[in-house]
Short mmCIF file of N, CA and C in Angstrom, two decimals:
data_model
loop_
_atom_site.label_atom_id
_atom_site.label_comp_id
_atom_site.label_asym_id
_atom_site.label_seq_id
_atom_site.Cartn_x
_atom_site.Cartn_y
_atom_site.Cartn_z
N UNK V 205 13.51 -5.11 -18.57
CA UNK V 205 14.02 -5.32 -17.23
C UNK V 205 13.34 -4.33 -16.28
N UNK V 206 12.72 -5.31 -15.20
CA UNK V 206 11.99 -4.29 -14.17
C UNK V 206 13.11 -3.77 -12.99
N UNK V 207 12.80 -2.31 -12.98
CA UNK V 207 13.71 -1.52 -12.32
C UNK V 207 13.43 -0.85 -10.86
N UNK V 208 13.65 -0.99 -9.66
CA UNK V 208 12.95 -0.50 -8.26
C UNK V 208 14.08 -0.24 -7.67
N UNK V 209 13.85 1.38 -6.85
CA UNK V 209 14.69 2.13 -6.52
C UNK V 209 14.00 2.54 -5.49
N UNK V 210 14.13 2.57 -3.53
CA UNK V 210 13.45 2.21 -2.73
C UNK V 210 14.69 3.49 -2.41
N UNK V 211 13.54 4.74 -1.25
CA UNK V 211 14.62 5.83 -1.17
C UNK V 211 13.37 6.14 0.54
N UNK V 212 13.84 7.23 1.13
CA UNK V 212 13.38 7.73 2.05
C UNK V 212 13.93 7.34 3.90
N UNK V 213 14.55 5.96 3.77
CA UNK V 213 14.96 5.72 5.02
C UNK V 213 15.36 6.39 6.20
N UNK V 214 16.21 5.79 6.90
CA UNK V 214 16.95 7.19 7.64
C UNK V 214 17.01 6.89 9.24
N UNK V 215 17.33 7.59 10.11
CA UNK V 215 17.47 7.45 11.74
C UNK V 215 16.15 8.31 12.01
N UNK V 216 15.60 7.68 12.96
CA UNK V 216 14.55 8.66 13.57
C UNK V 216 14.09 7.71 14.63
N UNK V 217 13.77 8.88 15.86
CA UNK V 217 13.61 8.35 17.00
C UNK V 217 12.03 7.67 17.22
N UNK V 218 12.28 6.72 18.02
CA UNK V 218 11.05 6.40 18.59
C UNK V 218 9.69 6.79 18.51
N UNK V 219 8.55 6.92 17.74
CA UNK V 219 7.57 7.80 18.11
C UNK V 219 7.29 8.45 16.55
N UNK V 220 8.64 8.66 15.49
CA UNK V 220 8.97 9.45 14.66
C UNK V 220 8.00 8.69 13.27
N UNK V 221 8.01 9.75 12.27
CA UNK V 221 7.57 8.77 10.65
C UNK V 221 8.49 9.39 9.78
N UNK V 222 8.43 8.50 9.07
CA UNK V 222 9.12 8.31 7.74
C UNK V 222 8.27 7.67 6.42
N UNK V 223 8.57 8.58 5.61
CA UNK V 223 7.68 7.43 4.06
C UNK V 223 9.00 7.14 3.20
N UNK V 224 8.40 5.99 3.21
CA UNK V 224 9.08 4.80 2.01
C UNK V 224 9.30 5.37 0.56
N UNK V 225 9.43 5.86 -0.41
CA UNK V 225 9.01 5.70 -2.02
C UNK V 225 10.41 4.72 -2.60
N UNK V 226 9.26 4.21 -3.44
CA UNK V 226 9.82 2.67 -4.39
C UNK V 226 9.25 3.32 -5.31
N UNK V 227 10.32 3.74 -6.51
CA UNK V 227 9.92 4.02 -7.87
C UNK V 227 10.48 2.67 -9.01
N UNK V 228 9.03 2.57 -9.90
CA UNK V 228 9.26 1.49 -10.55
C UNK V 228 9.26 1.92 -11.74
N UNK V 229 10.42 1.39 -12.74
CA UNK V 229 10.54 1.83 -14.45
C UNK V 229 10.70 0.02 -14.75
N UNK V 230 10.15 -0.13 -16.08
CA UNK V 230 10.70 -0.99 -17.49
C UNK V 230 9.35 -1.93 -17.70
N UNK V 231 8.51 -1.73 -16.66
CA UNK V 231 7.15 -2.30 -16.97
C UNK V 231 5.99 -0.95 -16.76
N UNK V 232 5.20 -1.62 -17.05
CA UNK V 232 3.10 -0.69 -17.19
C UNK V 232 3.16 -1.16 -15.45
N UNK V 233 3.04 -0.32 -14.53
CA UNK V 233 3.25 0.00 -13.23
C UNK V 233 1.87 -0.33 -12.75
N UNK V 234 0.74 -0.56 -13.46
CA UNK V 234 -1.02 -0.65 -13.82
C UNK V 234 -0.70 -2.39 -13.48
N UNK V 235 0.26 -2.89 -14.22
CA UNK V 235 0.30 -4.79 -14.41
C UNK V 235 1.29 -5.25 -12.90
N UNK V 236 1.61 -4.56 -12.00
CA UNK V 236 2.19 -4.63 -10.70
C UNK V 236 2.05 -4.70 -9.74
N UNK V 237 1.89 -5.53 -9.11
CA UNK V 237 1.34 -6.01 -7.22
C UNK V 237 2.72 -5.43 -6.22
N UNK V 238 2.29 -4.80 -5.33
CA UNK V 238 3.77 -4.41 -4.73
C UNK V 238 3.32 -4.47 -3.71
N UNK V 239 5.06 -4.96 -3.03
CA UNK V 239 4.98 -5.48 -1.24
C UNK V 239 6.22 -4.90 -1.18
N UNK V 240 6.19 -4.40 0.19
CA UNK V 240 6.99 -3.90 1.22
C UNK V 240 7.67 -4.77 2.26
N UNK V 241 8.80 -5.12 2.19
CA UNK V 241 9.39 -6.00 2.97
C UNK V 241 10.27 -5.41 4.00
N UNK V 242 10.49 -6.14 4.70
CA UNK V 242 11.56 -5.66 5.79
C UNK V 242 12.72 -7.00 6.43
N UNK V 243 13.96 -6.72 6.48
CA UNK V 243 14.85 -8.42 7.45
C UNK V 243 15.51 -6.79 8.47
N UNK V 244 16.19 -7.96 9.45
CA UNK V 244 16.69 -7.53 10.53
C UNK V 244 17.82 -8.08 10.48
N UNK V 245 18.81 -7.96 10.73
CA UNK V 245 19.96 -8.81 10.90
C UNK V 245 19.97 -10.32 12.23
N UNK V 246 19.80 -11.52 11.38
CA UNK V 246 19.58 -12.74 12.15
C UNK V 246 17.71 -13.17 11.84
N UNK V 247 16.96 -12.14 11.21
CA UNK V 247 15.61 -12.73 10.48
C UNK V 247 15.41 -12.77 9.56
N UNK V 248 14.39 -13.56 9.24
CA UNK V 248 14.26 -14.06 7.60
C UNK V 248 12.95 -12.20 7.45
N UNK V 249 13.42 -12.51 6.39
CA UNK V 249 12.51 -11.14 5.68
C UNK V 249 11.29 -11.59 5.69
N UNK V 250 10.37 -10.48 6.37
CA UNK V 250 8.82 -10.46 6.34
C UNK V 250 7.93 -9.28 5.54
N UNK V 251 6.98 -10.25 5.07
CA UNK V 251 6.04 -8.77 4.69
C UNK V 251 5.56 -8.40 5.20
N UNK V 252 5.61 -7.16 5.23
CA UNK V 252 4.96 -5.73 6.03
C UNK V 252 3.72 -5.29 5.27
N UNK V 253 3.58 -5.02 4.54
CA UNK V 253 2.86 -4.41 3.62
C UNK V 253 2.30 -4.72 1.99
N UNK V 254 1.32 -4.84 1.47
CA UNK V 254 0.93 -5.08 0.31
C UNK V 254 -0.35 -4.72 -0.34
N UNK V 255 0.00 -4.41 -1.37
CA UNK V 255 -1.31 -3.45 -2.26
C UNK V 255 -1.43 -4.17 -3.98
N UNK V 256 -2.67 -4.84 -4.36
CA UNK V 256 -3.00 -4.80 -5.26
C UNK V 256 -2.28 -4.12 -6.42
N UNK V 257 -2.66 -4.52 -7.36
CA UNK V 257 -2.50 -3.78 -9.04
C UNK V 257 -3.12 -2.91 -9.07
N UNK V 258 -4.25 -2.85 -8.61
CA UNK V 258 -5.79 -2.21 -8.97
C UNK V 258 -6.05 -1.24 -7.24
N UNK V 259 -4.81 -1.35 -6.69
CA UNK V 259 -5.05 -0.43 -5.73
C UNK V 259 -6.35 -0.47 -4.57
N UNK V 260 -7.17 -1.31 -4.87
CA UNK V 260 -8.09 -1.41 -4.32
C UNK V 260 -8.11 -2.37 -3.08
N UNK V 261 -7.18 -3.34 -3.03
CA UNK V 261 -6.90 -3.88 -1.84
C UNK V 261 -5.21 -3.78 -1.21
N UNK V 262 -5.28 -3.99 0.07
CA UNK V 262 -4.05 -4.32 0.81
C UNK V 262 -4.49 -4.36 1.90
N UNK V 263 -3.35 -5.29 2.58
CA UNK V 263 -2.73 -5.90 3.86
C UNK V 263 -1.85 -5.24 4.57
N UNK V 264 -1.75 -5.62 5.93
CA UNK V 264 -0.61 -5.58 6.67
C UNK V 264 -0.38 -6.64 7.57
N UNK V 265 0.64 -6.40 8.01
CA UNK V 265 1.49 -7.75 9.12
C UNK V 265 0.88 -6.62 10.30
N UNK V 266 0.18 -7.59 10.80
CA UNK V 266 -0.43 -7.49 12.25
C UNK V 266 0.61 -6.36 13.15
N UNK V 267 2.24 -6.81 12.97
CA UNK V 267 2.90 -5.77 13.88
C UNK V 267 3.00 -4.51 13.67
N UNK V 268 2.09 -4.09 12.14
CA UNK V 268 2.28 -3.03 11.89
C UNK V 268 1.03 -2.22 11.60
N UNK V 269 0.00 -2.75 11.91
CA UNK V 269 -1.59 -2.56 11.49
C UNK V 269 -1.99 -1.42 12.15
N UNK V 270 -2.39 -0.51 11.66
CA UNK V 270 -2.37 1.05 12.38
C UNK V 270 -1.71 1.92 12.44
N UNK V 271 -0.50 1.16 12.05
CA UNK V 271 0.97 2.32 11.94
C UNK V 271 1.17 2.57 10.58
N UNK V 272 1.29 1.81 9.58
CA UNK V 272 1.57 1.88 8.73
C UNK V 272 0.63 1.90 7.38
N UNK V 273 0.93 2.62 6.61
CA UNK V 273 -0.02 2.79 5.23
C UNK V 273 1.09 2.28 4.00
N UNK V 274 0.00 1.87 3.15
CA UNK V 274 0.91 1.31 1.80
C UNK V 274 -0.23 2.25 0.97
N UNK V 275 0.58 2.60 -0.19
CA UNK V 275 -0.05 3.41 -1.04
C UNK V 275 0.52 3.25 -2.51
N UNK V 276 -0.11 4.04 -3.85
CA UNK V 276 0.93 3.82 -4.96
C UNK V 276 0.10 4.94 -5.94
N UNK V 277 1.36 5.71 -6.41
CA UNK V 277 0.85 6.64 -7.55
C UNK V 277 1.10 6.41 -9.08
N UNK V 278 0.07 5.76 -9.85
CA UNK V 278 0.12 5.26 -10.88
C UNK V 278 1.01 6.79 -11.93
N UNK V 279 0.67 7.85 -11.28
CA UNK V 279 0.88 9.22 -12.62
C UNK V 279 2.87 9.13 -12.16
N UNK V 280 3.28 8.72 -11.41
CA UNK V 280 4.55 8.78 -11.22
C UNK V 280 5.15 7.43 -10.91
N UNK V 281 4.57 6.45 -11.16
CA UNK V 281 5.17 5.09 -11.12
C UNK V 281 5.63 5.01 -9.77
N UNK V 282 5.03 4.70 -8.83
CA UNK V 282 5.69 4.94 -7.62
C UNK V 282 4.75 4.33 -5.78
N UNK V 283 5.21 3.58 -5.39
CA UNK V 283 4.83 3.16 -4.58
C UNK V 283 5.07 3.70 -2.81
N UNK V 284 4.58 3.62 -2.05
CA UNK V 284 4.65 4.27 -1.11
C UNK V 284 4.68 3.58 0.28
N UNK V 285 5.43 3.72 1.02
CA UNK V 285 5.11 2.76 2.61
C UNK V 285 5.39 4.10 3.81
N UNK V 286 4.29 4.75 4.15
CA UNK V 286 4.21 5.48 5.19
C UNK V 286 4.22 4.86 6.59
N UNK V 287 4.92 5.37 7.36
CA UNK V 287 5.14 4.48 8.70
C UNK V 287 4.98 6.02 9.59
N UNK V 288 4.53 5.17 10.87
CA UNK V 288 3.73 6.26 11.63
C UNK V 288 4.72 5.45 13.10
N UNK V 289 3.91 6.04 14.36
CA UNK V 289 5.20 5.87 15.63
C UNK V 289 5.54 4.79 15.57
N UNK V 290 7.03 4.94 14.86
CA UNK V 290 7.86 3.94 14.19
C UNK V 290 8.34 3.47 16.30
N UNK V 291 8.62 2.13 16.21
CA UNK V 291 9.06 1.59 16.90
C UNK V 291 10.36 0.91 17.01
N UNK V 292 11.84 1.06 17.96
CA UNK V 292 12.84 0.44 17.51
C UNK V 292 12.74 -1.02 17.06
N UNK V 293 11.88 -2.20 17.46
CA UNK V 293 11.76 -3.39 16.84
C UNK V 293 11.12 -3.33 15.19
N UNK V 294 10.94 -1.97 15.05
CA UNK V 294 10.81 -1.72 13.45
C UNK V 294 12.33 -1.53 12.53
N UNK V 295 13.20 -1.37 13.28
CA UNK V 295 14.45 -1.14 12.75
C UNK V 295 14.82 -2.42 11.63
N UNK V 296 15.09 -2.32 10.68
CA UNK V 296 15.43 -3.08 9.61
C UNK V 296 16.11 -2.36 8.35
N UNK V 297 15.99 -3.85 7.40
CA UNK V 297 16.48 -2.98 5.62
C UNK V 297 15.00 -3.42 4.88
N UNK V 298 14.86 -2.17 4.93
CA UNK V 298 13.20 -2.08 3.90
C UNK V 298 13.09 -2.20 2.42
N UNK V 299 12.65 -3.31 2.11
CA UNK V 299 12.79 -3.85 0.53
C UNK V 299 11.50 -3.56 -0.02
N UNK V 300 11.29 -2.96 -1.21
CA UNK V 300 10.14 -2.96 -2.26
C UNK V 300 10.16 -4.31 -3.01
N UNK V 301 9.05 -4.93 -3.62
CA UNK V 301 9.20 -6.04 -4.21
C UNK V 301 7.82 -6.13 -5.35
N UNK V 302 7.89 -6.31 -6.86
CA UNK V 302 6.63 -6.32 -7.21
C UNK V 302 6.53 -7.56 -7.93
N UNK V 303 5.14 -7.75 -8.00
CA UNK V 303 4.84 -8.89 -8.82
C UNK V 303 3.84 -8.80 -10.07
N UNK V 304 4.38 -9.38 -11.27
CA UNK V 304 2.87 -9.27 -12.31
C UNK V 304 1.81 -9.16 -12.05
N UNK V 305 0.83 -9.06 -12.31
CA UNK V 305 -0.60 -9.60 -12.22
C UNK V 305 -1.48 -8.53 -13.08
N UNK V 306 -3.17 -8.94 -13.01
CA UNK V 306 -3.56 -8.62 -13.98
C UNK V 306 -4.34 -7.26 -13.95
N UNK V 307 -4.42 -6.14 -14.76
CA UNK V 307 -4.91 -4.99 -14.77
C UNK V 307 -6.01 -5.39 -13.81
N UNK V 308 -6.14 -4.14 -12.79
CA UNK V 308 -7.61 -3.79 -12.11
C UNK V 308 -7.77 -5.38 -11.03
N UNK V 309 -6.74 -5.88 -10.74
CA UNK V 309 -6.74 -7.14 -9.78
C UNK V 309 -6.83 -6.81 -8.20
N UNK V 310 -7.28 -7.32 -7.72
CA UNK V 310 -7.42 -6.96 -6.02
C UNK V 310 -6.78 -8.11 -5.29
N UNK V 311 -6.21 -9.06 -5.81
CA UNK V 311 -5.97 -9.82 -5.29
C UNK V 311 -4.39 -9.88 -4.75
N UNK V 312 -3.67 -10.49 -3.27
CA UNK V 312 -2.80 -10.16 -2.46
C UNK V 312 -2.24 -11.53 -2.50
N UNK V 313 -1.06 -11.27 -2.68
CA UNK V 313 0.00 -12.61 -1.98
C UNK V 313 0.50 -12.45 -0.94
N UNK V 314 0.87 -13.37 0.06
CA UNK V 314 1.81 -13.58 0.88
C UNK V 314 3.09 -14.18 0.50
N UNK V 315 3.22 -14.68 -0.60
CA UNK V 315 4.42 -15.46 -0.76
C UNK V 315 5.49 -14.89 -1.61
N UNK V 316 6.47 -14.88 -0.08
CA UNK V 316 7.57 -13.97 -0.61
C UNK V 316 8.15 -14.43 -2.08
N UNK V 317 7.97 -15.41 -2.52
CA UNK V 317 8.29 -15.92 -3.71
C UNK V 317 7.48 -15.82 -5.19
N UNK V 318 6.10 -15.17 -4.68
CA UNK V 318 5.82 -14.68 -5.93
C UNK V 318 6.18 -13.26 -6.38
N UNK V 319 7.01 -12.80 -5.83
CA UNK V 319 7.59 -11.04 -5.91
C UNK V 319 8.98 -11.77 -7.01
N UNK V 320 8.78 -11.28 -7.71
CA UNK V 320 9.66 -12.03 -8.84
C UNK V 320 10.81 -10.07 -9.38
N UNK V 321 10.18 -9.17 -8.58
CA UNK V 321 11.63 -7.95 -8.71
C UNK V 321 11.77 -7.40 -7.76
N UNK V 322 13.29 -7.05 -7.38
CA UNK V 322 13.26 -6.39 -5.78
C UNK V 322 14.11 -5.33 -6.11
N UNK V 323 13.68 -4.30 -5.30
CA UNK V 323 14.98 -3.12 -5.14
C UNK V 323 16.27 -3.36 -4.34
N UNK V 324 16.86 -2.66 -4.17
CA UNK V 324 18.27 -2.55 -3.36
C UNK V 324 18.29 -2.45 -1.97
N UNK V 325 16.78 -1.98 -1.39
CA UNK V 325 16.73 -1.73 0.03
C UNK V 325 17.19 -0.83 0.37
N UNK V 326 16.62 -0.16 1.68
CA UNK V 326 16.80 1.06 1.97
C UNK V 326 16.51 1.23 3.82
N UNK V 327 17.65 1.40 4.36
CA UNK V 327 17.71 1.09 5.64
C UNK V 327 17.04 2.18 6.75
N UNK V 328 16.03 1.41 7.42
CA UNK V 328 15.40 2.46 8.64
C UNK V 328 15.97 2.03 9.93
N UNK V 329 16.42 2.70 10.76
CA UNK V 329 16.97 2.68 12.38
C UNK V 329 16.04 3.48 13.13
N UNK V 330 15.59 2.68 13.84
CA UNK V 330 14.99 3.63 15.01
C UNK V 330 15.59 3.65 16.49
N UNK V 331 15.90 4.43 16.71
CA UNK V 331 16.61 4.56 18.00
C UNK V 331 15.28 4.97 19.94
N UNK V 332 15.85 4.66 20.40
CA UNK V 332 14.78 4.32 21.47
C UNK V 332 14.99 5.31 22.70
#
């Protein structure tokens, strides 16, 4: 059973950063595609963020391109979503999500439906 535990959230003003960590246990963290999600209350959940198995590629959602970094430390199982002058229309519940795939893969989904484990979420407010 794959296990994701999404921590760092928090209030911070306008302008402010915050990093994400999503720690992943019960799989090889090497065989894992991970995306960063975000809903709002009244939106469907979007991806924000996404990084390869193989670390070598990732994306972002256009609203966040410049602000935000996705990262992942294979020696601590652990994934990362750094956010930079966070904006209040960034305010949401920030979900980790990973998907199989194959050692040393570069390849990215968009589809929220191939993320087959999610964490509990972990709520950011930005105040304005």
């Amino acid at each position: 059973q794959v296990q994701l535990v999404e921590s760092g959230g928090g209030l911070v003003q306008a302008g402010g950063s915050l990093r994400l960590s999503c720690v992943v246990a019960g799989r090889s963290f090497a065989g894992l595609a991970v995306g960063w999600f975000r809903q709002s209350p009244g939106k469907e959940r979007e991806l924000v963020a996404s990084i390869s198995s193989s670390g070598g590629s990732t994306d972002y959602a256009d609203s966040v391109k410049g602000r935000f970094t996705i990262s992942r430390d294979y020696a601590k199982n652990t994934a990362y979503l750094q956010m930079s002058n966070l904006k209040p229309e960034d305010t949401a519940v920030y979900f980790c999500a990973v998907r199989p795939a194959p050692y040393d893969s570069t390849y990215l989904s968009t589809q929220i439906s191939d993320y087959r484990y999610w964490g509990q979420g972990t709520q950011v407010t930005v105040s304005s």
